[in-house]
Every structure is written in structure tokens, then in C-alpha cells.
Amino acid sequence: MKSYFTHLQCTKSQQHFSTSELVNLSDIGAPVFANYDLASAKEHFPKDKIETTENSLWRYAPMLPVIDPAYRLSLGEGWTPLLQFERLSAAYELPNLWIKDESSNPTASFKARGLAMAVSRAFELGVKKIALPSAGNAGGATAAYCAKAGIECHVFMPTDVPELIQLECAALGAHVHLVDGLITDCGKKVAAGKEENGWFDVSTLKEPYRVEGKKTMGYELAEQFNFELPDVIIYPTGGGTGLIGMWKAFDEMEKLGWIGSKRPRMVCVQASGCAPMVRAFQNGADAATPWENAQTEAAGLRVPQAVGDFLILRALYESEGTALAISDAEILAEIKKIGQLTGLVVCPEGAAAIKAAQILRQNDWLKPDENVVVFNTGSGLKYKEALHIALS
Ligand SMILES: *Cc1c(COP(=O)(O)O)cnc(C)c1O
């Protein structure tokens, strides 16, 4: 089945782009989103036409932006398991607690979803060199898809990114540039060098397609719950691409006639050492101010400033969700506890989200009978430094 992708539009202005244009931010500096012919897709892509023999996110190809299937770069991303754990449910008094386990993705994190889409589209539009700043897993995922396509890849990472992730990027043939600073400093290096070096910048939400890959988490949850969305989704938030993407997916699926108007309450979880979205939510703000001296072992959450801050906050308010911060001490203790209760070595970001579920149950924000999905966004096995502390 063909893609119903029609055009791109700025999330803040009326600016449009065609599907053949290579786009970063719009003229006013806002993220640009892919739009689809949903009326026609509603007619020709009913939910019983999902390609269920395709065990990857490409089962939703008609609602994805890659136009020619020859440019799909697949390493088997998406269609991850939705798991229940009796011992964890009993301990947290949440009988309907589910973990969407993203650790089985290529490169062991859900970054594979977004980068599979961004690199595939760059490949389709003839890009030869890609660069990005990464707080961790995005670098590995970009390196992997660039290797599959034969695209030159430059990853800018803080020097204290988990060592295994740095090694992973190098093993996948990427040029690794270590920066003494944070992801925002890495972003500045990419911006400064891209003109001269001919790099296409695939920073989170600074190009339109990572969010399209991540939105497939929303499609999968719908399908895995037989098109009845859960009551609550708990998501460890850095740049927020997944949360924003799922919110977009729910809107698309309603227009496709796959789901009704009910939405899950969306919960944004951050680390106490870097919680700009939590602070903005608590202040009732519609944008976030940058976090100073960001620090946490949860590398994926060390994002002091998110380009899509207003989109994250909008989803939290509209869904009557909430936001909370978890300390590193709690995160590290949780990794060990979850390992022993579930059989999963979760990443620190996932541990933060699971800890948040426990706290929200304890203060009765979560009711015991609610269907709650927590994202374990990657494998803990890439975080050797954090595991050493957690287990010492
Ligand atoms: C990047 C990352 C996150 C944060 O994801 P966003 O969609 O950017 O908010 C969470 N967990 C892990 C493991 C990550 O790599």
C-alpha cells in the first residue's frame, strides 16, 4: 500500500513544504510536521488492512513518510512487546501495569524508531552526510541506519556519555566528536559546522521525521490493546519526541476511524537533576526555560532545553496528565529492584518512569484498576557506569 504523506507544515505558522523538500525548522524556527491525506486513508487503510505479517513499525507504512519502499532502511525496529509482571504489579498495587519494552529495538533503544525514519527519508532525498548532537542512544541509532544506507555519519556527544554508546557509534563507522559540555553545546557544534561540511542535521524535532518514527509507539499501543487506549502512559522525557509523536498518532488514528476521542493521561517523567518540563508544568507555563547545570546518570533525560517544549506541555494539559522528577538515587535503586522483580535490566530512563508509577499509585493519582503503560525506553546494558553504582 502507498504512503498517504502529502506535505509538511510548520507547527506554529501556516508555512507549507512539499514532500520533496529537505527541511529542518520552519522560517520562524519551529518544528515542522508531516501531514497525510487522512480522508483517503480512512477509506483505503482500515485497521484490518494493517500488514500484520510485518513484525516491525513498517506495518504502518501507509501512515509513514517514506514514499518509495526501496528507501526503507530496516533493521527490524518497532513492534516491541507489551509485558506484564505479576510480582511487580503486586509490589506496586497496580494489577494492570504494562511495560512497553523498547530494549529489543535495534541498537537497544527506541531511538531506532525515530532514526530509522529520519535516515530513510534523508536517504530518499539524496543526503550524503548526516550530523547530530546526542545525549546517548540517538548517536548509536543514527550510526546504524547511516551504515545500512552508506551515509557518512557525524555524532557529537558529551564526553561523559556512557562509554559503551561511544564505542557503539565507532563500531558502526560513525565519526565520533566528543564535546566537553551538554547536548545543547553539541547542538551548537553541529549548527556551526553543517554549512561548511554539507551535513544534514537530524537533531530531535529539528527535522520532521524522527517524530514520525516515534509516533508508531502510539499505533502499536492501540493495536496491542485492541484499539482501546490505556488510561495512562508514563514516559521518560528528554526532547519529548515520543510523547509528542504518540499524541500525533492518537489524533491521526481518530481521524482514520481506528479509535474514539478518549485519550490516555500523559505523564512526563524527568530526572531531578534536569527537569525543565516538570518545572514548566508545575508553573502552568506553555514553554520551558533552560535548566542550569543539568546532571543525571539517565543520559537520555539530560536535555536542558527542548525545541518541542510547547508541544510536550500541550499534550500534558490537554490529557489532564502530570509531570514529576525522580532523583538519581531513586533511579539507581529502581534499576536493581526492577531487575529482581521482572527479569529486565532496564535503562535509567525506564527506571525513572517505573518509579514514577509507584509514586503516583502511592499518592492515589493512579487508581488501582487503571490500565497503565510505562515505557522502558532502552536496555540498561549500555549503561555500565550507572550499573556499577546501582550494584555497589
Ligand atoms: C532519548 C531517550 C529518552 C528520551 O526520549 P525523548 O523522546 O527524546 O524524550 C528516554 N530514554 C532513553 C533510553 C533515551 O535514549
Coordinates of N, CA and C in Angstrom, one line a residue, residues 22-109:
L22 N 14.0 19.1 1.4 CA 14.7 18.7 2.6 C 14.6 19.8 3.6
V23 N 14.0 19.5 4.8 CA 13.6 20.6 5.7 C 14.1 20.4 7.1
N24 N 14.6 21.4 7.7 CA 14.9 21.4 9.1 C 13.7 22.2 9.8
L25 N 14.0 23.3 10.5 CA 13.0 24.0 11.2 C 12.3 25.0 10.1
S26 N 11.1 25.5 10.5 CA 10.5 26.4 9.6 C 11.2 27.8 9.7
D27 N 10.7 28.8 8.8 CA 11.4 30.1 8.8 C 11.3 30.8 10.2
I28 N 10.3 30.5 11.0 CA 10.2 31.1 12.3 C 10.9 30.2 13.4
G29 N 11.6 29.2 13.0 CA 12.3 28.4 14.0 C 11.5 27.3 14.7
A30 N 10.4 26.9 14.2 CA 9.5 26.0 14.9 C 9.6 24.6 14.2
P31 N 9.3 23.5 14.9 CA 9.3 22.2 14.3 C 8.2 22.1 13.1
V32 N 8.6 21.2 12.2 CA 7.7 21.0 11.0 C 7.2 19.6 11.1
F33 N 5.9 19.4 10.8 CA 5.3 18.1 10.9 C 4.8 17.5 9.6
A34 N 4.8 16.2 9.4 CA 4.3 15.6 8.2 C 2.8 15.5 8.3
N35 N 2.1 15.7 7.2 CA 0.7 15.6 7.1 C 0.3 14.5 6.1
Y36 N -0.9 13.9 6.3 CA -1.3 12.8 5.5 C -2.7 13.1 4.9
D37 N -3.0 12.4 3.9 CA -4.4 12.5 3.3 C -5.2 11.5 4.1
L38 N -5.7 12.0 5.3 CA -6.4 11.1 6.2 C -7.8 10.7 5.7
A39 N -8.4 11.6 5.0 CA -9.7 11.2 4.4 C -9.6 10.0 3.5
S40 N -8.7 10.1 2.6 CA -8.5 9.0 1.7 C -8.0 7.7 2.4
A41 N -7.1 7.9 3.4 CA -6.5 6.8 4.1 C -7.7 6.1 4.9
K42 N -8.6 6.9 5.4 CA -9.7 6.4 6.2 C -10.5 5.4 5.3
E43 N -10.6 5.7 4.0 CA -11.3 4.9 3.1 C -10.6 3.6 2.8
H44 N -9.3 3.8 2.5 CA -8.5 2.7 1.9 C -7.6 1.9 2.9
F45 N -7.4 2.5 4.1 CA -6.5 1.8 5.1 C -7.2 1.7 6.4
P46 N -8.3 0.8 6.4 CA -9.0 0.5 7.7 C -8.0 -0.3 8.5
K47 N -8.3 -0.4 9.8 CA -7.4 -1.1 10.7 C -7.2 -2.6 10.4
D48 N -8.2 -3.2 9.7 CA -8.0 -4.6 9.4 C -7.1 -4.8 8.2
K49 N -6.6 -3.7 7.6 CA -5.6 -3.8 6.5 C -4.2 -3.6 7.0
I50 N -4.0 -3.5 8.3 CA -2.6 -3.4 8.8 C -1.8 -4.6 8.4
E51 N -0.6 -4.4 7.9 CA 0.2 -5.6 7.4 C 0.7 -6.4 8.6
T52 N -0.1 -7.3 9.2 CA 0.2 -7.9 10.4 C 1.3 -8.9 10.3
T53 N 1.7 -9.3 9.1 CA 2.9 -10.2 9.0 C 4.2 -9.5 9.0
E54 N 4.1 -8.1 9.0 CA 5.3 -7.3 9.1 C 5.6 -7.0 10.5
N55 N 6.6 -7.7 11.1 CA 6.8 -7.5 12.5 C 7.8 -6.4 12.8
S56 N 7.5 -5.2 12.3 CA 8.3 -4.0 12.6 C 7.3 -2.8 12.5
L57 N 7.8 -1.6 12.7 CA 7.0 -0.5 12.6 C 6.5 -0.2 11.2
W58 N 7.1 -0.9 10.2 CA 6.7 -0.7 8.8 C 5.3 -1.3 8.5
R59 N 4.7 -2.0 9.5 CA 3.4 -2.4 9.3 C 2.4 -1.2 9.1
Y60 N 2.8 0.0 9.6 CA 2.0 1.2 9.4 C 2.5 2.0 8.2
A61 N 3.2 1.4 7.3 CA 3.8 2.2 6.2 C 2.9 3.2 5.5
P62 N 1.6 2.9 5.3 CA 0.7 4.0 4.7 C 0.7 5.3 5.5
M63 N 0.9 5.2 6.8 CA 0.9 6.4 7.6 C 2.3 6.9 8.0
L64 N 3.3 6.4 7.2 CA 4.7 6.9 7.4 C 5.1 7.6 6.1
P65 N 6.2 8.4 6.3 CA 6.5 9.4 5.2 C 7.5 8.9 4.1
V66 N 8.0 7.6 4.2 CA 8.8 7.1 3.2 C 8.0 6.8 2.0
I67 N 8.2 7.4 0.8 CA 7.4 7.3 -0.3 C 7.7 6.0 -1.1
D68 N 9.0 5.9 -1.5 CA 9.4 4.7 -2.2 C 9.9 3.6 -1.3
P69 N 9.3 2.5 -1.2 CA 9.7 1.4 -0.3 C 11.2 1.0 -0.4
A70 N 11.8 1.3 -1.6 CA 13.2 0.9 -1.8 C 14.1 1.7 -0.8
Y71 N 13.6 2.8 -0.3 CA 14.4 3.6 0.7 C 14.2 3.3 2.1
R72 N 13.3 2.3 2.4 CA 13.1 1.9 3.8 C 14.4 1.2 4.3
L73 N 15.0 1.8 5.4 CA 16.2 1.2 6.0 C 15.7 0.5 7.2
S74 N 15.5 -0.8 7.1 CA 15.0 -1.5 8.3 C 16.1 -2.5 8.9
L75 N 16.2 -2.4 10.2 CA 17.0 -3.3 11.0 C 16.0 -4.1 11.9
G76 N 14.7 -4.0 11.6 CA 13.8 -4.7 12.5 C 13.3 -3.9 13.7
E77 N 13.1 -2.6 13.5 CA 12.7 -1.7 14.5 C 11.2 -1.7 14.8
G78 N 10.8 -1.5 16.1 CA 9.4 -1.4 16.4 C 8.8 -2.8 16.7
W79 N 7.4 -2.7 16.8 CA 6.6 -3.9 17.2 C 7.2 -4.6 18.4
T80 N 7.4 -3.9 19.4 CA 8.1 -4.4 20.6 C 7.0 -5.0 21.6
P81 N 7.4 -5.8 22.5 CA 6.5 -6.5 23.4 C 5.9 -5.5 24.4
L82 N 4.6 -5.8 24.8 CA 3.9 -5.1 25.9 C 3.8 -6.2 27.0
L83 N 4.5 -6.0 28.1 CA 4.7 -7.1 29.0 C 4.0 -6.8 30.4
Q84 N 3.6 -7.8 31.0 CA 3.1 -7.7 32.4 C 3.9 -8.5 33.3
F85 N 4.0 -8.1 34.6 CA 4.9 -8.8 35.6 C 4.1 -8.9 36.9
E86 N 3.7 -10.1 37.2 CA 2.8 -10.3 38.4 C 3.5 -9.8 39.7
R87 N 4.8 -10.0 39.8 CA 5.4 -9.7 41.1 C 5.6 -8.2 41.2
L88 N 5.8 -7.5 40.1 CA 5.9 -6.0 40.1 C 4.5 -5.4 40.3
S89 N 3.5 -6.0 39.7 CA 2.2 -5.5 39.8 C 1.7 -5.6 41.3
A90 N 2.1 -6.7 41.9 CA 1.7 -6.9 43.3 C 2.4 -6.0 44.2
A91 N 3.7 -5.8 43.9 CA 4.5 -4.9 44.8 C 4.0 -3.4 44.7
Y92 N 3.6 -3.0 43.5 CA 3.2 -1.6 43.3 C 1.7 -1.4 43.4
E93 N 0.9 -2.5 43.7 CA -0.5 -2.4 43.7 C -1.1 -1.8 42.5
L94 N -0.6 -2.3 41.4 CA -1.1 -1.9 40.0 C -1.3 -3.2 39.2
P95 N -2.5 -3.8 39.4 CA -2.7 -5.1 38.7 C -2.6 -5.0 37.1
N96 N -2.9 -3.8 36.6 CA -2.9 -3.6 35.2 C -1.8 -2.7 34.7
L97 N -0.6 -3.0 35.3 CA 0.6 -2.3 34.9 C 1.3 -3.0 33.7
W98 N 1.6 -2.3 32.7 CA 2.2 -2.9 31.5 C 3.5 -2.2 31.2
I99 N 4.5 -2.9 30.8 CA 5.8 -2.3 30.4 C 5.9 -2.5 28.9
K100 N 6.0 -1.4 28.2 CA 6.3 -1.4 26.7 C 7.8 -1.5 26.6
D101 N 8.3 -2.7 26.3 CA 9.8 -2.9 26.4 C 10.5 -2.6 25.1
E102 N 11.1 -1.4 25.1 CA 11.8 -0.9 23.8 C 13.2 -1.4 23.7
S103 N 13.6 -2.2 24.7 CA 15.1 -2.6 24.7 C 15.3 -3.6 23.6
S104 N 14.3 -4.2 23.0 CA 14.5 -5.2 21.9 C 14.7 -4.5 20.5
N105 N 14.6 -3.2 20.5 CA 14.9 -2.5 19.2 C 16.3 -2.7 18.8
P106 N 16.6 -2.5 17.5 CA 18.0 -2.4 17.0 C 18.7 -1.3 17.8
T107 N 20.0 -1.5 18.1 CA 20.8 -0.6 18.9 C 20.2 -0.5 20.3
A108 N 19.3 -1.4 20.7 CA 18.8 -1.5 22.1 C 18.2 -0.3 22.7
S109 N 17.6 0.6 21.9 CA 16.7 1.6 22.4 C 15.7 2.1 21.4

